[in-house]
Coordinates of C-alpha atoms in Angstrom, one line a residue:
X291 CA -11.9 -19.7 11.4
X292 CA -10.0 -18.7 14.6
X293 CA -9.3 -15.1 15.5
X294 CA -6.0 -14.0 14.0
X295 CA -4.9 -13.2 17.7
X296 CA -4.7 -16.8 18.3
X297 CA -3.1 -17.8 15.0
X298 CA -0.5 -15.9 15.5
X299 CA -0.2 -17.0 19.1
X300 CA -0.4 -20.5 18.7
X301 CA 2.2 -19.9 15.9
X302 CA 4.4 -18.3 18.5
X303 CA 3.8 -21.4 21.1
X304 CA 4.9 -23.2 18.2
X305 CA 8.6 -21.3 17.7
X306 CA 7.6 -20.2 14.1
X307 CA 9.2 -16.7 13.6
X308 CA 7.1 -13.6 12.2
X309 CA 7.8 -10.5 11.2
X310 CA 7.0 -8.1 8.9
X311 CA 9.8 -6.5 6.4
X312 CA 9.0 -2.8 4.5
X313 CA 11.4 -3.0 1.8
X314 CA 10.7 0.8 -0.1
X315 CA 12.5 -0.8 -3.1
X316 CA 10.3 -4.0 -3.9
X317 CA 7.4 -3.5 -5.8
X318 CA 5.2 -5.9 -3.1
X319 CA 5.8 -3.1 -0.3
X320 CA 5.0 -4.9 3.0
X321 CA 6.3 -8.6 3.3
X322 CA 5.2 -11.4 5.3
X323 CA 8.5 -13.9 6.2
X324 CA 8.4 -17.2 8.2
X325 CA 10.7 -19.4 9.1
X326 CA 11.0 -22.6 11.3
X327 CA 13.1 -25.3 12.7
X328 CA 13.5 -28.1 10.0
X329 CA 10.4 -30.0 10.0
X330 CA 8.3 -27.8 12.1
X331 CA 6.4 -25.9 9.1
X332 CA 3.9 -28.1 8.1
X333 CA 1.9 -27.6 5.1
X334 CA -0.8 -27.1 6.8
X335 CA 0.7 -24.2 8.6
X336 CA 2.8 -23.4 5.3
X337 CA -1.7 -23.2 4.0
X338 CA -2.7 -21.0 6.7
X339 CA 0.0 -18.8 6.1
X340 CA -0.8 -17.4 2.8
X341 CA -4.3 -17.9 3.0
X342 CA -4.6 -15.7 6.0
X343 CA -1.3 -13.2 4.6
X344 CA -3.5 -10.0 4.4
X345 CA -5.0 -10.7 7.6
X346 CA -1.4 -11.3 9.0
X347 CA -0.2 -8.1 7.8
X348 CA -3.2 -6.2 9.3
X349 CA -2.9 -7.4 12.4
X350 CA 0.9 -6.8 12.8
X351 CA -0.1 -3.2 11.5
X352 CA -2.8 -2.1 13.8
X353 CA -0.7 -3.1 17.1
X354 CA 2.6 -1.6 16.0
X355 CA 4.7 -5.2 15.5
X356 CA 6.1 -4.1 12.4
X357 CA 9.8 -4.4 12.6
X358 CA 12.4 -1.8 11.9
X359 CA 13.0 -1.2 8.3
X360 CA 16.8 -1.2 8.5
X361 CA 18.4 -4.7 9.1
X362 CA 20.7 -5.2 11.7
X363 CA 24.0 -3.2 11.2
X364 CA 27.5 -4.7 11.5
X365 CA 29.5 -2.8 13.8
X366 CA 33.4 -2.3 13.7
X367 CA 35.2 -4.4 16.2
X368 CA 38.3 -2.0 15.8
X369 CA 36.1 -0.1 18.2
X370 CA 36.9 -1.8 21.1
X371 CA 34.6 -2.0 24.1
X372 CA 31.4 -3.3 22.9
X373 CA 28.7 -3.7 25.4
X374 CA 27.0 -6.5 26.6
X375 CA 23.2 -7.2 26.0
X376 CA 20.5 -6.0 28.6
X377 CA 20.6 -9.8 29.6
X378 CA 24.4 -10.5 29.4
X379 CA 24.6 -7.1 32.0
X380 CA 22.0 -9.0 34.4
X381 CA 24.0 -12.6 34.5
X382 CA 27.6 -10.2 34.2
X383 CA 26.3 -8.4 37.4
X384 CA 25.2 -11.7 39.2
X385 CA 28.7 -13.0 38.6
X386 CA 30.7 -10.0 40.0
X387 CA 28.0 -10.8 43.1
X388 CA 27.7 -14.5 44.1
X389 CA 31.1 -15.5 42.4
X390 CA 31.2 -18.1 39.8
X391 CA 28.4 -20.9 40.1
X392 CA 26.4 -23.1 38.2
X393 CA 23.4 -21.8 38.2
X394 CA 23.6 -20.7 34.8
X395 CA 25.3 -23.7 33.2
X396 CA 23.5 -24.8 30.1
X397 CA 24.5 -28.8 30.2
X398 CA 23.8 -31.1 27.6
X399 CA 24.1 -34.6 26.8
X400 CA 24.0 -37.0 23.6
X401 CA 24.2 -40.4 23.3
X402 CA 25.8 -41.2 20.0
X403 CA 25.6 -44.5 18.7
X404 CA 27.5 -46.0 15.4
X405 CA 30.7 -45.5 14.1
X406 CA 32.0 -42.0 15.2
X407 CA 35.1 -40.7 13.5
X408 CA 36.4 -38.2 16.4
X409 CA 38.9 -36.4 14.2
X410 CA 35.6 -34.6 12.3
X411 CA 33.8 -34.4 15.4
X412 CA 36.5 -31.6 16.9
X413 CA 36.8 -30.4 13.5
X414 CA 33.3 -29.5 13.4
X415 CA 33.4 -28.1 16.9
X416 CA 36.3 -25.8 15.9
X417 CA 34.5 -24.6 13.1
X418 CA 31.6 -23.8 15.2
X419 CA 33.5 -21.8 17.3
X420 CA 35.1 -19.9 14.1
X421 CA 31.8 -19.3 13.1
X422 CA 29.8 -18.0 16.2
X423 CA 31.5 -15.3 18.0
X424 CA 30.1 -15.0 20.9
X425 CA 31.8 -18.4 21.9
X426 CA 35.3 -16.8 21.5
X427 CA 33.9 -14.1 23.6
X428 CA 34.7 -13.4 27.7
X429 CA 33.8 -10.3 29.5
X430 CA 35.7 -7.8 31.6
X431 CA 35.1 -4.9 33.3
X432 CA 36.6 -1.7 31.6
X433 CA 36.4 1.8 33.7
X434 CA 34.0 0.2 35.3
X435 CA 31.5 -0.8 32.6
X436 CA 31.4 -4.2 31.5
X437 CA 32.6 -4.7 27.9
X438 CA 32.8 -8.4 25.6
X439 CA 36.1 -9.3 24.7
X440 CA 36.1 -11.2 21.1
X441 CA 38.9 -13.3 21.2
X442 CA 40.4 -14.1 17.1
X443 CA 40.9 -17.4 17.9
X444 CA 39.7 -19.6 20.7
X445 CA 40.8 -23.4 21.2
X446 CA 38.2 -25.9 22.3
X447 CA 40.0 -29.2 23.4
X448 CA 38.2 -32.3 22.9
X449 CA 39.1 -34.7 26.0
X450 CA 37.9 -38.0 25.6
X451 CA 37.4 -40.2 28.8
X452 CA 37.3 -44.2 28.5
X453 CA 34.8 -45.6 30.4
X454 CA 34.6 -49.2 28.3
X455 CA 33.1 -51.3 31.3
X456 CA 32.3 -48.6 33.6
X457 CA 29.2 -47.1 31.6
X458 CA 27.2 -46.9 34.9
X459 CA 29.5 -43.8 35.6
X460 CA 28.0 -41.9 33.1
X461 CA 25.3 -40.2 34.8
X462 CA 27.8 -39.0 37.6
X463 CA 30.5 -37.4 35.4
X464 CA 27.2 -35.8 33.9
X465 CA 26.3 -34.1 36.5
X466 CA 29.9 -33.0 37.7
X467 CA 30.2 -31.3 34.4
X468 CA 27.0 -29.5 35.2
X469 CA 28.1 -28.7 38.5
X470 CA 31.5 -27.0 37.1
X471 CA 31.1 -23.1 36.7
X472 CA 32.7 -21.0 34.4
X473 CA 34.9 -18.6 34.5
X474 CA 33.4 -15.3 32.7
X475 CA 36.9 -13.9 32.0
X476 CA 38.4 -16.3 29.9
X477 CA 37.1 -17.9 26.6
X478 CA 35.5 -20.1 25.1
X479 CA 32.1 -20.2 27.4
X480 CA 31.6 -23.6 26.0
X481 CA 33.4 -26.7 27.1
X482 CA 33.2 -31.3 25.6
X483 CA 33.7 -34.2 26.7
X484 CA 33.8 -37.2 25.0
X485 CA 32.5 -40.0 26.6
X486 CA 33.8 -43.5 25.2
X487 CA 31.7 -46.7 26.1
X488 CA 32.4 -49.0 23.2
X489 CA 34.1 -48.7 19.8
X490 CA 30.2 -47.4 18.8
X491 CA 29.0 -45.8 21.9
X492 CA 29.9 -42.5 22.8
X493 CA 28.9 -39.7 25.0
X494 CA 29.4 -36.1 24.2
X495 CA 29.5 -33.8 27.1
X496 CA 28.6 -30.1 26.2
X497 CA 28.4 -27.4 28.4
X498 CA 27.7 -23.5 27.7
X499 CA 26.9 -20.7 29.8
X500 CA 23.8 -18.7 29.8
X501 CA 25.7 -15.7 29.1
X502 CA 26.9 -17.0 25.3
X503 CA 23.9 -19.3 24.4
X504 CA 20.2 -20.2 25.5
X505 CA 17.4 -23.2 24.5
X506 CA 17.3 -22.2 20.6
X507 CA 21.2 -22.1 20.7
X508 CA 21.4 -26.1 21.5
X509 CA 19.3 -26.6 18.8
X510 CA 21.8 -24.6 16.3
X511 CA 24.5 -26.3 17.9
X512 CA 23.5 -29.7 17.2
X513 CA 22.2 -29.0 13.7
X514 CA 25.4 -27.1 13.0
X515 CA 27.1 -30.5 14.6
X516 CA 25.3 -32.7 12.5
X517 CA 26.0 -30.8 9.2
X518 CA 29.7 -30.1 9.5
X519 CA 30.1 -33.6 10.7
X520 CA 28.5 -35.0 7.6
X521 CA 30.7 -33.2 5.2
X522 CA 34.3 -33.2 7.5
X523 CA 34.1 -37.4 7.1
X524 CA 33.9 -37.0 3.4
X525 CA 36.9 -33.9 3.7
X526 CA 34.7 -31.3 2.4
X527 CA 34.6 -28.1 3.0
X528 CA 32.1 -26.3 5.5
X529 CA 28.4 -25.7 3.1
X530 CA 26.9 -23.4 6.0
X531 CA 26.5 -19.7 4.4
X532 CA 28.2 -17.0 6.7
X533 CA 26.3 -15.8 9.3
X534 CA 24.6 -12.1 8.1
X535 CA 25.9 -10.7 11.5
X536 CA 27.4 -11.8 15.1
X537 CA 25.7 -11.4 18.8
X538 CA 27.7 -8.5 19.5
X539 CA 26.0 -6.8 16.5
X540 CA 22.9 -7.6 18.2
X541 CA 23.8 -6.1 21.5
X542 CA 25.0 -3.0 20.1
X543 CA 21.7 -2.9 18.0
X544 CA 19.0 -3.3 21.3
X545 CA 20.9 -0.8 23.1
X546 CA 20.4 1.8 20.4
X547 CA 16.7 0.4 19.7
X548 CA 15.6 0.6 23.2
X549 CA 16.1 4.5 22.9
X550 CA 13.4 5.4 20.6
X551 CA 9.6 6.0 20.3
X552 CA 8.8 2.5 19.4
X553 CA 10.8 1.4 23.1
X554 CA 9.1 4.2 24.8
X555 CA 5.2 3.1 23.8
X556 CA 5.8 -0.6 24.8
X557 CA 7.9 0.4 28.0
X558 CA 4.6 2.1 29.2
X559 CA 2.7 -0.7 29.1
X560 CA 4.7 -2.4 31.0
X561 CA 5.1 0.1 33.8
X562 CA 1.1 0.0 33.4
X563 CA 0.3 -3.5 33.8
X564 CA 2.9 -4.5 36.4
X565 CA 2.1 -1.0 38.5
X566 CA 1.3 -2.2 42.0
X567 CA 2.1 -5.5 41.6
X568 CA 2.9 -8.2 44.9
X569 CA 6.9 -8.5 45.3
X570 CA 6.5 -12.2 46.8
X571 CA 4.2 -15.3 45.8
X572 CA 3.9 -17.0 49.5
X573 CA 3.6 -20.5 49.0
X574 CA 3.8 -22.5 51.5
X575 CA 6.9 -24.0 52.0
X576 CA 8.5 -26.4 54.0
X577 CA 11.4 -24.2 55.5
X578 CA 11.7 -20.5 56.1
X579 CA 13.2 -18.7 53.3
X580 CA 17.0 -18.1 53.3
X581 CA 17.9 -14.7 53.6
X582 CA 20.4 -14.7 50.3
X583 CA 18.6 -17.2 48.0
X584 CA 21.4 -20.2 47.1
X585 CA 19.7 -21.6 43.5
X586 CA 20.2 -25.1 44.9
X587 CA 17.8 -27.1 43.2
X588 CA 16.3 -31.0 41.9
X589 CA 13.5 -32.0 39.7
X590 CA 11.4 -34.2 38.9
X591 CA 9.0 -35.5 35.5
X592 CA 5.5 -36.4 36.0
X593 CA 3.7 -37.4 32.7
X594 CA 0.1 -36.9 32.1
X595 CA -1.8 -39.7 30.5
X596 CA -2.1 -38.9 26.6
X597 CA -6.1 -39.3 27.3
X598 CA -5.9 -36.6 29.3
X599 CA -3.7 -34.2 26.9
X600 CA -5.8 -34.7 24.2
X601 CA -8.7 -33.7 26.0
X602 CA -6.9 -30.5 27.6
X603 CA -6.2 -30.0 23.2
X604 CA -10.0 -30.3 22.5
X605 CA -11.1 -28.0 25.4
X606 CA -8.1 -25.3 24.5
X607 CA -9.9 -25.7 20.3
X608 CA -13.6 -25.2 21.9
X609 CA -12.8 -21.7 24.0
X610 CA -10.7 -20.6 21.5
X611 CA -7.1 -20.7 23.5
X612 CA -3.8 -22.4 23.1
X613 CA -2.9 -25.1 24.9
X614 CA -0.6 -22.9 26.3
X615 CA -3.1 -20.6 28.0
X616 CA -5.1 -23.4 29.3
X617 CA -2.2 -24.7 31.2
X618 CA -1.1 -21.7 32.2
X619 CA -4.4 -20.6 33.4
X620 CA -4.8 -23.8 35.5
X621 CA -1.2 -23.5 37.3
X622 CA -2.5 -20.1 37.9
X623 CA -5.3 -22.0 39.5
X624 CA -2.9 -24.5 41.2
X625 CA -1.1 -21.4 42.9
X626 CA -3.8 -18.9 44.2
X627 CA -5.6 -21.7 46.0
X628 CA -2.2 -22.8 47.5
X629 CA -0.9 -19.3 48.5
X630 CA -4.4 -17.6 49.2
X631 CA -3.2 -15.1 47.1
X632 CA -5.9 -12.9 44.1
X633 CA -2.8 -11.0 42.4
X634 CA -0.7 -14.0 40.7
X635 CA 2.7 -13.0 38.7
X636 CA 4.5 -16.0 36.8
X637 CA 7.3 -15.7 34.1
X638 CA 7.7 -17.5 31.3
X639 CA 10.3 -17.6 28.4
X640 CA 10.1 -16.7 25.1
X641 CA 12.6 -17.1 22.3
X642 CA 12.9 -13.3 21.2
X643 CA 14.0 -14.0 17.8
X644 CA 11.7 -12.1 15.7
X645 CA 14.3 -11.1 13.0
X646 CA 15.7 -12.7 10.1
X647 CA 19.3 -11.9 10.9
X648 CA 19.5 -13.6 14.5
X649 CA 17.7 -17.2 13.6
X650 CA 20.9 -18.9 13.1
X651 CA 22.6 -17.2 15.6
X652 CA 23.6 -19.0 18.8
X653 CA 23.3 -16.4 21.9
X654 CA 21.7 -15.3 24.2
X655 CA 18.6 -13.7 22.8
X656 CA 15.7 -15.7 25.1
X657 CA 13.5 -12.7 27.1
X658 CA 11.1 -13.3 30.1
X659 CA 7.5 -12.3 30.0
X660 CA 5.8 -11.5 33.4
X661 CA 2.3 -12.5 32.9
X662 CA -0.2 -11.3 35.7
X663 CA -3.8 -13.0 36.7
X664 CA -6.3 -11.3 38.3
X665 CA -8.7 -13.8 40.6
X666 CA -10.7 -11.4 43.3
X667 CA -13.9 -12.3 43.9
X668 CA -13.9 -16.5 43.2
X669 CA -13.8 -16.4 38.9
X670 CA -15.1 -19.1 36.7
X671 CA -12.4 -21.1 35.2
X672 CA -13.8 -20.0 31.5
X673 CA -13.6 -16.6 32.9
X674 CA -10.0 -16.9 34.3
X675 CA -8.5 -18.8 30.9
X676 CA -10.0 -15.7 28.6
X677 CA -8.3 -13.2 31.1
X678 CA -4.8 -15.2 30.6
X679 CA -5.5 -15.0 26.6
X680 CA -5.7 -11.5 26.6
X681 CA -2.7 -11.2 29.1
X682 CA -0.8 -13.6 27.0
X683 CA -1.7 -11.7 23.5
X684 CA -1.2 -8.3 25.2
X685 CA 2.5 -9.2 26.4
X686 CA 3.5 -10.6 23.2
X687 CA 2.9 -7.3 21.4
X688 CA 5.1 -6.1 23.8
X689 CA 7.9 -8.9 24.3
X690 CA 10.6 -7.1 22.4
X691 CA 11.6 -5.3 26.0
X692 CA 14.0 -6.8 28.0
X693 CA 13.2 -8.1 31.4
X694 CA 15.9 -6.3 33.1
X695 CA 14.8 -3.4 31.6
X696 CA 11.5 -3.4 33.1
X697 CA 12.6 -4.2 36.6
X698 CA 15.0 -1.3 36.7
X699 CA 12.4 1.1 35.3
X700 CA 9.9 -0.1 37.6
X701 CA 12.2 0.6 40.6
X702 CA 11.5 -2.4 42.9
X703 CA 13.1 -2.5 46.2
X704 CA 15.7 -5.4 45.6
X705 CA 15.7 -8.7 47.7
X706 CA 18.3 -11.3 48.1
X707 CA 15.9 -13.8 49.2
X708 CA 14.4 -13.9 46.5
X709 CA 14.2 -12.9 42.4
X710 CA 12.2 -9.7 41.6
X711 CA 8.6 -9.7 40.2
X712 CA 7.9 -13.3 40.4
X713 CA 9.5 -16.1 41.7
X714 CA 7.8 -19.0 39.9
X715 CA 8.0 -19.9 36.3
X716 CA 6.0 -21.8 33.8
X717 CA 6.6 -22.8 30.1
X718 CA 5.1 -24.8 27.4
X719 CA 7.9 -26.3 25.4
X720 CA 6.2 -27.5 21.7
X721 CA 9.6 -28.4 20.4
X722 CA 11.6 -31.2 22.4
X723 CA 14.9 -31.8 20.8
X724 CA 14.5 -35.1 18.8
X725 CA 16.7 -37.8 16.9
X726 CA 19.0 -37.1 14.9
X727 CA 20.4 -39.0 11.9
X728 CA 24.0 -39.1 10.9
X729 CA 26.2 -41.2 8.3
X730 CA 27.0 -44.5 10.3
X731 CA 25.5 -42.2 13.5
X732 CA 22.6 -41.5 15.3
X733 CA 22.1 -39.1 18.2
X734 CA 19.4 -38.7 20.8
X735 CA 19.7 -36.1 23.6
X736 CA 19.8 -37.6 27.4
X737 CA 18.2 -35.6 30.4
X738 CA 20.7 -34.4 32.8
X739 CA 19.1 -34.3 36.0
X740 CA 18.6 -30.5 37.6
X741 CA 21.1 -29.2 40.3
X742 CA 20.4 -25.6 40.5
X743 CA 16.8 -24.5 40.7
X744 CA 17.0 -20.3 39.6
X745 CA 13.4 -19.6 41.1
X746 CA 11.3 -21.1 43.6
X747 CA 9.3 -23.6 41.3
X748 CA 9.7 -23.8 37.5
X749 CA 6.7 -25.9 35.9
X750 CA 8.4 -27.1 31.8
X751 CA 5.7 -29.1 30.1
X752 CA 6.7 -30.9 27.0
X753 CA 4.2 -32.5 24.1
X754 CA 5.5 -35.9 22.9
X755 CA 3.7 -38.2 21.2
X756 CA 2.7 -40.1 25.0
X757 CA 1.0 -37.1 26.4
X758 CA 2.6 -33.8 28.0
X759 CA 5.6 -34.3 30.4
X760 CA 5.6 -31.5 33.5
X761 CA 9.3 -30.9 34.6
X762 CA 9.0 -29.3 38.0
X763 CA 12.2 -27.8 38.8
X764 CA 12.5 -26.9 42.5
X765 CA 14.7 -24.9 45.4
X766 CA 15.5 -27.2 47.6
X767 CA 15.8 -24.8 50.2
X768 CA 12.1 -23.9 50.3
X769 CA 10.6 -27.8 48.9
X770 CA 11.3 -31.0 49.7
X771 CA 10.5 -34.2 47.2
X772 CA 7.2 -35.1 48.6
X773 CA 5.8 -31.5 48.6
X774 CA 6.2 -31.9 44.7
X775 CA 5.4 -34.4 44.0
X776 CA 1.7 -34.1 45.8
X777 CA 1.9 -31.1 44.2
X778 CA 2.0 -32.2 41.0
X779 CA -1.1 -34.5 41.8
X780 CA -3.1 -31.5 43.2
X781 CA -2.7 -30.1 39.5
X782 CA -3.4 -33.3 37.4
X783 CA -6.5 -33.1 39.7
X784 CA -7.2 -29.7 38.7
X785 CA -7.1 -30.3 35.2
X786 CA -9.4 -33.2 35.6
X787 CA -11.4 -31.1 37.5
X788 CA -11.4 -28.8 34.5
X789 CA -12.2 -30.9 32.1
X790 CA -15.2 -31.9 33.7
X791 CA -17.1 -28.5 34.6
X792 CA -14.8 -25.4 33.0
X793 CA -17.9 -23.2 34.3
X794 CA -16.8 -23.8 37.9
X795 CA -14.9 -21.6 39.9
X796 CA -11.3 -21.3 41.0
X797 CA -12.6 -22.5 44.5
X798 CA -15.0 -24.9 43.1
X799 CA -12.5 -26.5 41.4
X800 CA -11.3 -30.2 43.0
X801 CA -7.8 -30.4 44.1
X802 CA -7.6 -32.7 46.7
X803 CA -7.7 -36.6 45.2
X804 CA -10.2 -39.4 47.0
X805 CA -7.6 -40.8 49.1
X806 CA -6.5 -37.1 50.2
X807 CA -10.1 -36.2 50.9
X808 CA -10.9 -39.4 52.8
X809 CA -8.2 -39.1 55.0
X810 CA -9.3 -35.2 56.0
X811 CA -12.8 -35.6 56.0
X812 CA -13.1 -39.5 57.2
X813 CA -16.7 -40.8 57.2
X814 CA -18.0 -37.0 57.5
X815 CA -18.9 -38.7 61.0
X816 CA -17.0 -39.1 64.7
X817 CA -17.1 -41.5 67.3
X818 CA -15.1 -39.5 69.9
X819 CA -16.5 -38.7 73.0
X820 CA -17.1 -35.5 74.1
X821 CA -15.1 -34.4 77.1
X822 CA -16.4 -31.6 78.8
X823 CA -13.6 -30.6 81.1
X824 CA -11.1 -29.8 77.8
X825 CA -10.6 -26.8 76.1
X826 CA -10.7 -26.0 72.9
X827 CA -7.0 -25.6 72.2
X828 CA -6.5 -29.2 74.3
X829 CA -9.0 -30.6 72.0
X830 CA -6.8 -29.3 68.9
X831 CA -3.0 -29.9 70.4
X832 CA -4.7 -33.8 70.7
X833 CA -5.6 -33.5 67.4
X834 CA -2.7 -32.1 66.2

């Protein structure tokens, strides 16, 4: 039986939602709850669960994740200047800096195809809107605090654009919409656009900012879309259940939570582990940095063979990590030998929603973890991938504090050029948004390509049912298309490497492919004659 620390982290790669609830009035005493996107609780997860439910329960004990005992409080919005979240205040103070932008656009795009009556579309977006506050919220500045401003009644227009004959013009309008920015003072944060190609081909546009909404939020969107939509055709009323609060509770809420004891203990660890830490990842780029980074970015999709992903599954199962780690630990790899450097900080996301009342919420709840690898002195692989367990374990015990949070307590000397603490990102995304079903409908979600990039390199890999998918998301400042693309190869060649001999070491490890090492190393012979009246740095420059 695996250790309950990887359970619970593998369950946690996988989106399912623990926590622990005291309730002094049940006869039960502690509770174990889980919930899932539809679909995504097997039963043999559902098996696991209450087989392993007093081991659960122990564990979340002995390292202090129990949650708080009180639910999350409504609060009075006769009050008046509620504040933003730690994360709102970080993307509210970027705005008042660079201006309005796109870098924190959440785009969307979904091809709907079928018989669509438009009428119950907009009514289910209205209704949406009614429900979710936070998209009938803008933000002002008040005495010079900023403060959400929760509008009664916000109208979201539903422009539809005709493009019957012209459906090669899709992908462009796409991207425009994802190039628009918002303006933070005025509501809603959310803007459509309906796409027409035939009478049963349609486009829907959507487009929210980072600020109201993140990754989990699409997926409530379009399940909220989908279920409104069924019922407003057959002109019944909405069956969603009201939601138990709104994101403005939740704000209120982490502000006061982040004040206690509980805040204090996991705080420390994270002044502890990051103490000391590098401010900048040098890779090698192929252009000086810019002095105020710009977020202009690209990407680009490289699959890995399914072969090769079920392998990386059977290796992650025999050393007792998740997949997750294993990757992780490898682009770990893929960096220190390119940047030279031992200390290695990456972030990667995390969904933060650990309590019952904010799983249906749409918001912006998502918190960065800064996980740090340690390679001095030439590791084994095995070696390095048990240090990125514990690392991984150890920062979800703790991932209830807010990024910002821990770069202002840490005090770091603030740099335009580039983001604090890490400037490279890598996530594992279990849970790719799939198709979905409607009367006389179905919907599939199409990839908007990337035009903002809001660190140096962001590596997404995605399981589908063909193998894992690595997104690599790039400043095109610092990279050009080539550079990732051969870096992509150099880490398929790691993993390949990995599979073959995990007992090597990070050094050992082969990065360069045949073709790459041929063209270095040539024969491993020369024919040149040697000329005796050169110097050396003649010799090189001829070279060069």
């Amino acid at each position: 039986m695996k250790p309950i620390e990887e359970f619970l982290s593998e369950l946690g790669n996988l989106d399912i939602k623990l926590w622990v609830e005291d309730n002094p009035n049940s006869s039960q005493g502690v509770k174990l709850r889980c919930n899932a996107p539809s679909g995504r609780l097997t039963p043999e997860i559902r098996a696991n669960l209450s087989d392993r439910k007093a081991e659960i329960i122990s564990f979340f004990q002995r390292v202090n994740l129990t949650s708080e005992v009180e639910s999350i409080p409504t609060v009075a919005r006769d009050n008046g200047n509620l504040p933003l979240s730690w994360s709102q205040q970080r993307l509210w103070f970027l705005y008042q800096m660079e201006g309005a932008s796109a870098t924190y656009n959440m785009p969307a795009a979904v091809q709907m195809t079928g018989v669509l009556d438009i009428s119950a579309l907009e009514q289910a977006l209205q209704e949406i809107i009614r429900r979710h506050e936070v998209l009938r919220t803008s933000f002002a500045k008040v005495d010079g605090h900023a403060v959400q401003v929760i509008h009664p009644h916000a109208n979201l227009t539903l422009p539809i654009v005709d493009l019957q004959g012209c459906s090669d013009q899709v992908k462009q309008l796409a991207i425009l919409d994802a190039e628009k920015p918002f303006d933070l003072t005025q509501a809603p944060l959310m803007r459509v656009t309906l796409l027409k190609l035939s009478e049963q081909s349609h486009v829907l546009l959507m487009n929210m900012h980072h600020i109201v909404a993140d990754g989990w939020s699409i997926g409530i969107l379009i399940q909220e879309i989908s279920t409104l939509y069924t019922v407003f055709i057959q002109s019944k009323p909405s069956p969603l259940p009201a939601l138990p609060i709104q994101y403005a509770d939740f704000a209120v809420w982490q502000r006061q939570w982040l004040q206690g004891e509980v805040f204090s203990q996991k705080i420390n660890y994270w002044q502890k582990q990051l103490a000391d830490a590098p401010p900048l990842l040098e890779l090698p780029t192929d252009r000086p940095r810019p002095a105020i980074q710009t977020f202009r970015g690209s990407s680009r999709d490289f699959p890995l063979p399914l072969e090769l992903t079920e392998q990386l599954n059977r290796l992650s199962q025999k050393f007792g990590v998740t997949l997750f780690m294993t990757l992780e630990a490898a682009f770990v790899t893929l960096l220190h030998r390119y940047s030279g450097q031992t200390d290695i900080l990456i972030g990667s996301p995390i969904a933060n929603r650990d309590r019952p009342e904010i799983d249906t919420l749409i918001g912006f709840f998502i918190n960065t973890l800064v996980l740090r690898s340690r390679l001095e002195n030439n590791p084994p692989f095995i070696e390095l991938l048990q240090q990125v367990k514990q690392v991984a374990l150890d920062a979800y015990a703790h991932q209830e504090v807010p990024f910002e949070q821990i770069v202002d307590i840490l005090q770091l000397k603030r740099n335009l050029s580039h983001t604090p603490l890490f400037q490279v990102m890598f996530a594992l995304q279990n849970a790719p948004m799939g198709n979905l079903e409607l009367p006389g409908l179905q919907l599939s979600q199409l990839p908007i390509e990337a035009i903002t990039s809001k660190f140096d390199l962001t590596l997404s890999m995605t399981e589908t049912p063909q193998g894992l998918i690595g997104n690599w998301e790039y400043n095109t400042d610092l990279f050009d298309s080539e550079t990732i693309t051969r870096m992509a190869g150099h880490f398929q060649n790691l993993l390949t490497a990995i599979l073959a001999n995990p007992q090597q070491t990070v050094q050992e490890l082969a990065l360069l492919s045949n073709a790459e090492r041929q063209q270095i190393l040539g024969d491993g012979y020369s024919t040149a004659e040697y000329i005796v009246n050169q110097c050396l740095h003649q010799r090189f420059e001829e070279q060069a």
